[in-house]
């Protein structure tokens, strides 16, 4: 797992390198922040 940090959030990605399973963890989100799939899908 690699953690990438930016000015607002840090992101960690993990999963299968050659398979369909991927997990993303976003650190630093304020409570109640709503994130839609479309917000992150383009990345």
Coordinates of C-alpha atoms in Angstrom, one line a residue:
X1 CA 0.0 0.0 0.0
X2 CA 1.3 3.4 -0.9
X3 CA 0.1 6.6 0.7
X4 CA 0.1 9.8 -1.4
X5 CA -0.5 13.1 0.4
X6 CA -1.8 16.4 -0.9
X7 CA -2.7 19.7 0.6
X8 CA -6.1 18.5 1.8
X9 CA -6.2 14.7 1.8
X10 CA -4.0 11.7 1.8
X11 CA -4.9 8.7 -0.3
X12 CA -3.9 5.1 0.1
X13 CA -4.5 2.5 -2.6
X14 CA -4.4 -1.3 -2.2
X15 CA -5.7 -4.3 -4.1
X16 CA -4.9 -6.8 -6.8
X17 CA -2.3 -5.6 -9.3
X18 CA -3.7 -7.8 -12.1
X19 CA -7.3 -8.3 -11.0
X20 CA -10.6 -6.4 -10.5
X21 CA -10.3 -5.8 -6.8
X22 CA -9.1 -2.3 -5.8
X23 CA -9.5 -0.4 -2.5
X24 CA -8.9 3.3 -1.9
X25 CA -8.8 4.9 1.5
X26 CA -9.0 8.7 1.8
X27 CA -7.5 10.2 5.0
X28 CA -8.4 13.7 6.3
X29 CA -12.1 13.8 5.2
X30 CA -14.2 15.8 7.5
X31 CA -17.2 13.9 9.1
X32 CA -20.2 13.8 6.9
X33 CA -18.4 14.6 3.6
X34 CA -20.4 13.0 0.8
X35 CA -18.3 11.7 -2.1
X36 CA -20.1 10.3 -5.2
X37 CA -18.5 7.8 -7.5
X38 CA -18.4 10.4 -10.3
X39 CA -16.3 12.6 -8.1
X40 CA -13.4 10.1 -8.1
X41 CA -14.1 7.8 -11.1
X42 CA -12.2 10.1 -13.5
X43 CA -9.0 9.4 -11.5

